[in-house]
Short mmCIF file of C-alpha atoms in Angstrom, two decimals:
data_model
loop_
_atom_site.label_atom_id
_atom_site.label_comp_id
_atom_site.label_asym_id
_atom_site.label_seq_id
_atom_site.Cartn_x
_atom_site.Cartn_y
_atom_site.Cartn_z
CA GLY A 906 -54.72 97.05 -11.98
CA MET A 907 -55.65 93.91 -13.91
CA PHE A 908 -54.64 93.18 -17.47
CA ALA A 909 -54.43 90.36 -19.98
CA GLY A 910 -51.29 90.01 -22.04
CA ASP A 911 -49.60 88.01 -24.76
CA LYS A 912 -47.27 85.49 -23.10
CA GLU A 913 -44.58 85.77 -25.78
CA VAL A 914 -44.52 89.56 -25.44
CA PHE A 915 -44.46 89.26 -21.64
CA LEU A 916 -41.45 86.94 -21.78
CA HIS A 917 -39.74 89.05 -24.46
CA LEU A 918 -39.97 92.01 -22.08
CA GLY A 919 -38.26 89.98 -19.38
CA GLY A 920 -41.30 88.96 -17.36
CA TYR A 921 -41.38 90.13 -13.77
CA ASP A 922 -38.18 91.36 -12.13
CA THR A 923 -36.76 88.32 -10.32
CA GLU A 924 -35.13 90.59 -7.71
CA LEU A 925 -38.53 91.69 -6.36
CA ARG A 926 -39.56 89.98 -3.13
CA ILE A 927 -43.00 88.41 -2.56
CA HIS A 928 -45.12 90.95 -4.46
CA GLY A 929 -45.71 94.68 -4.61
CA SER A 930 -44.48 97.28 -7.15
CA ASP A 931 -44.20 94.53 -9.78
CA GLN A 932 -47.16 96.02 -11.65
CA VAL A 933 -45.48 99.44 -11.72
CA GLY A 934 -42.22 98.04 -13.07
CA LEU A 935 -44.10 96.04 -15.70
CA SER A 936 -46.02 99.13 -16.82
CA PHE A 937 -42.79 101.14 -17.21
CA LYS A 938 -41.26 98.24 -19.12
CA ILE A 939 -44.18 97.91 -21.53
CA TRP A 940 -44.25 101.62 -22.34
CA MET A 941 -40.51 102.23 -22.50
CA CYS A 942 -39.41 99.04 -24.27
CA GLY A 943 -41.68 98.90 -27.31
CA GLY A 944 -44.83 97.32 -25.92
CA ARG A 945 -48.37 98.65 -25.95
CA ILE A 946 -51.31 98.80 -23.56
CA ASP A 947 -54.79 98.90 -25.09
CA TYR A 948 -58.08 99.72 -23.40
CA GLU A 949 -60.74 97.31 -24.65
CA PRO A 950 -64.37 98.39 -24.00
CA CYS A 951 -66.59 95.78 -22.35
CA SER A 952 -63.66 93.44 -21.65
CA HIS A 953 -63.68 91.29 -18.50
CA ILE A 954 -60.66 89.93 -16.66
CA ALA A 955 -60.92 87.65 -13.62
CA HIS A 956 -58.47 87.35 -10.74
CA HIS A 957 -58.45 84.36 -8.39
CA TRP A 958 -57.24 85.26 -4.90
CA ARG A 959 -55.46 82.67 -2.78
CA PRO A 960 -57.01 81.72 0.58
CA GLN A 961 -53.93 83.18 2.24
CA LEU A 962 -52.08 86.01 0.56
CA PRO A 963 -48.51 86.80 1.67
CA GLU A 964 -47.95 90.51 2.02
CA PRO A 965 -44.55 92.19 1.83
CA GLU A 966 -43.78 93.87 5.11
CA GLY A 967 -41.33 96.42 6.40
CA GLU A 968 -38.08 96.59 4.49
CA ASP A 969 -39.18 94.24 1.67
CA PHE A 970 -42.10 96.53 0.85
CA VAL A 971 -39.83 99.59 0.74
CA ARG A 972 -37.10 97.69 -1.10
CA ASN A 973 -39.43 96.74 -3.95
CA LYS A 974 -40.46 100.35 -4.47
CA MET A 975 -36.85 101.54 -4.43
CA LEU A 976 -35.78 98.80 -6.83
CA VAL A 977 -38.38 99.75 -9.44
CA ALA A 978 -37.56 103.45 -9.04
CA ALA A 979 -33.79 102.90 -9.34
CA GLY A 980 -34.16 100.54 -12.29
CA TRP A 981 -36.56 102.55 -14.45
CA MET A 982 -36.96 106.18 -13.37
CA ASP A 983 -33.43 107.51 -14.01
CA GLY A 984 -32.90 110.87 -12.28
CA TYR A 985 -36.54 111.02 -11.22
CA LYS A 986 -36.02 108.08 -8.85
CA VAL A 987 -35.32 110.48 -5.98
CA PHE A 988 -39.00 111.42 -5.79
CA PRO A 989 -40.37 108.02 -4.75
CA GLU A 990 -37.20 107.31 -2.76
CA GLY A 991 -37.48 110.60 -0.90
CA GLY A 992 -40.84 109.63 0.55
CA LEU A 993 -39.67 106.22 1.79
CA PRO A 994 -37.74 105.34 4.94
CA PRO A 995 -34.10 104.42 4.24
CA ILE A 996 -33.08 100.76 4.08
CA GLU A 997 -29.72 99.22 4.87
CA GLU A 998 -29.07 97.28 1.65
CA ASP A 999 -28.42 98.61 -1.84
CA VAL A 1000 -31.08 97.54 -4.32
CA PRO A 1001 -29.78 95.40 -7.24
CA VAL A 1002 -30.52 97.02 -10.59
CA THR A 1003 -28.35 94.86 -12.87
CA TYR A 1004 -31.42 93.07 -14.27
CA CYS A 1005 -33.10 96.35 -15.23
CA LYS A 1006 -29.97 97.90 -16.73
CA GLU A 1007 -29.16 94.85 -18.85
CA LEU A 1008 -32.75 94.51 -20.02
CA ARG A 1009 -33.00 98.21 -20.94
CA GLU A 1010 -29.81 97.94 -22.96
CA LYS A 1011 -30.86 94.69 -24.65
CA LEU A 1012 -34.31 95.99 -25.66
CA LYS A 1013 -33.06 99.53 -26.41
CA CYS A 1014 -35.67 100.98 -24.07
CA LYS A 1015 -36.51 104.68 -24.04
CA PRO A 1016 -35.40 106.90 -21.12
CA PHE A 1017 -37.85 107.78 -18.38
CA SER A 1018 -38.06 111.36 -19.68
CA TRP A 1019 -39.63 109.92 -22.85
CA TYR A 1020 -42.22 108.11 -20.73
CA LEU A 1021 -43.06 111.35 -18.89
CA ALA A 1022 -43.46 113.18 -22.21
CA LYS A 1023 -45.94 110.50 -23.31
CA MET A 1024 -47.92 110.91 -20.09
CA LYS A 1025 -47.93 114.69 -20.55
CA ASN A 1026 -49.28 114.27 -24.08
CA MET A 1027 -52.09 112.04 -22.82
CA TYR A 1028 -52.83 114.06 -19.68
CA PRO A 1029 -51.96 117.76 -20.24
CA ALA A 1030 -52.46 118.60 -16.55
CA PHE A 1031 -49.80 116.04 -15.59
CA THR A 1032 -46.78 117.73 -13.96
CA VAL A 1033 -43.53 116.43 -12.48
CA PRO A 1034 -40.93 118.42 -10.51
CA THR A 1035 -37.51 119.07 -12.00
CA PRO A 1036 -35.06 116.44 -10.69
CA PRO A 1037 -32.52 117.75 -8.17
CA VAL A 1038 -28.92 118.49 -9.07
CA GLY A 1039 -27.25 115.63 -7.27
CA GLN A 1040 -29.16 113.42 -4.87
CA ARG A 1041 -30.55 115.89 -2.34
CA PHE A 1042 -33.31 114.47 -0.25
CA PHE A 1043 -33.00 115.20 3.40
CA SER A 1044 -34.58 116.82 6.40
CA LEU A 1045 -34.07 120.46 7.34
CA ARG A 1046 -32.11 120.29 10.57
CA LEU A 1047 -31.38 123.12 12.96
CA THR A 1048 -27.64 123.78 13.14
CA SER A 1049 -25.94 121.88 16.00
CA GLU A 1050 -29.30 120.62 17.26
CA ASN A 1051 -31.17 117.36 16.74
CA TRP A 1052 -34.37 119.17 15.73
CA CYS A 1053 -35.84 119.01 12.22
CA ILE A 1054 -38.55 120.96 10.40
CA ASP A 1055 -41.75 118.90 10.61
CA THR A 1056 -45.18 119.28 8.99
CA TYR A 1057 -46.87 117.31 11.81
CA GLY A 1058 -48.99 115.72 9.09
CA GLY A 1059 -50.50 119.00 7.91
CA LEU A 1060 -51.24 119.60 4.23
CA GLN A 1061 -52.63 123.14 4.18
CA ASP A 1062 -51.21 126.07 2.23
CA GLY A 1063 -49.93 128.60 4.77
CA LEU A 1064 -49.52 126.02 7.56
CA PRO A 1065 -46.75 127.14 9.96
CA LEU A 1066 -44.09 124.45 10.23
CA GLY A 1067 -42.83 123.21 13.57
CA VAL A 1068 -39.82 121.25 14.77
CA PHE A 1069 -39.53 117.71 16.08
CA THR A 1070 -36.69 115.40 17.03
CA CYS A 1071 -34.92 114.26 13.84
CA HIS A 1072 -35.89 110.64 13.25
CA GLY A 1073 -34.35 109.95 9.83
CA GLN A 1074 -37.46 108.23 8.47
CA ARG A 1075 -38.42 111.15 6.20
CA GLY A 1076 -42.22 111.07 6.35
CA HIS A 1077 -43.41 114.38 7.84
CA GLN A 1078 -39.78 115.58 7.81
CA GLY A 1079 -38.94 114.53 4.26
CA ILE A 1080 -37.70 117.30 1.97
CA ILE A 1081 -36.28 117.25 -1.55
CA MET A 1082 -34.59 120.30 -3.04
CA ASP A 1083 -35.48 120.03 -6.72
CA GLY A 1084 -33.55 121.37 -9.68
CA ASP A 1085 -35.33 124.73 -9.42
CA GLY A 1086 -34.38 125.30 -5.78
CA LEU A 1087 -37.83 124.47 -4.39
CA LEU A 1088 -37.91 122.59 -1.08
CA ARG A 1089 -40.66 120.08 -1.80
CA SER A 1090 -42.38 118.19 1.02
CA THR A 1091 -42.36 114.44 0.42
CA PHE A 1092 -45.36 114.03 2.74
CA ALA A 1093 -47.35 116.47 0.59
CA THR A 1094 -46.42 114.39 -2.48
CA TYR A 1095 -44.23 117.29 -3.65
CA LYS A 1096 -47.24 119.55 -4.30
CA LEU A 1097 -46.42 121.83 -1.36
CA CYS A 1098 -43.08 123.40 -0.50
CA VAL A 1099 -41.25 124.93 2.42
CA GLY A 1100 -41.40 128.67 1.88
CA LEU A 1101 -42.25 132.07 3.27
CA LYS A 1102 -45.47 134.03 2.87
CA ASN A 1103 -43.49 137.15 3.67
CA VAL A 1104 -39.70 137.49 3.92
CA ALA A 1105 -40.23 139.13 7.31
CA ASP A 1106 -42.09 136.07 8.63
CA ALA A 1107 -40.73 134.54 11.80
CA GLY A 1108 -40.62 131.04 10.36
CA PRO A 1109 -41.24 128.84 7.32
CA VAL A 1110 -44.68 127.68 6.23
CA LEU A 1111 -46.09 125.24 3.69
CA VAL A 1112 -46.81 127.01 0.40
CA HIS A 1113 -47.73 126.12 -3.16
CA CYS A 1114 -44.59 125.37 -5.14
CA THR A 1115 -43.98 128.46 -7.28
CA ALA A 1116 -40.78 130.03 -8.60
CA ASP A 1117 -40.83 132.81 -5.98
CA GLN A 1118 -40.39 130.23 -3.20
CA ALA A 1119 -36.93 129.05 -4.26
CA TRP A 1120 -33.93 128.61 -1.98
CA ASP A 1121 -30.16 128.22 -2.30
CA TYR A 1122 -28.03 125.98 -0.14
CA ASP A 1123 -24.89 127.62 1.28
CA GLU A 1124 -22.60 124.62 1.69
CA SER A 1125 -19.90 126.58 3.53
CA ALA A 1126 -22.35 127.77 6.19
CA PHE A 1127 -24.62 124.68 6.12
CA LYS A 1128 -27.75 126.76 5.74
CA MET A 1129 -30.63 127.47 3.40
CA VAL A 1130 -30.91 131.00 1.98
CA PHE A 1131 -34.23 132.31 0.64
CA ARG A 1132 -33.77 133.87 -2.80
#
């Protein structure tokens, strides 16, 4: 989105993150920073803001595009960072978050949970999954086989899930086990979960994420157990 801002406030808040490459996700990081570090965003009726596009606009591609998203998530979203990360393909390098950590400490910024509470107050229907205990985003893999549970791009409640060769890019195979034991599909933006319509069903299906669709992970047996 477009905005106009006070230059002194912008610089006081650290400007744009210098670790971001080209562009992309900078507006998200700036929004978090404004809200969490004492700034304010006002909606002004009938205001007009212009944006001049360059004749040629460089676009972040591949790993840079993913890296920017992961950097903003790691720097500002605390334990909730796994949700955007879980829907992105892995990258080889670790994202540098020193800038964000030092700035948050310097400006005494609020935690991300405070930001979510503000959003909930403004938009009562706004919901966010409970962060996982530990960093558990993965694919559901068949024991001793290179086959993973896959949505095949489907987004329907009750959709039977299939298997496909494990590719490690998350996407249709991306799963996060949240703090409530729900296996949330990253492709379905965490609104649908891996579950069972009936405990006697032959296989898992996509279901709405409700408490009766929770699982436990048996680490000794490397398997998921339906509660």
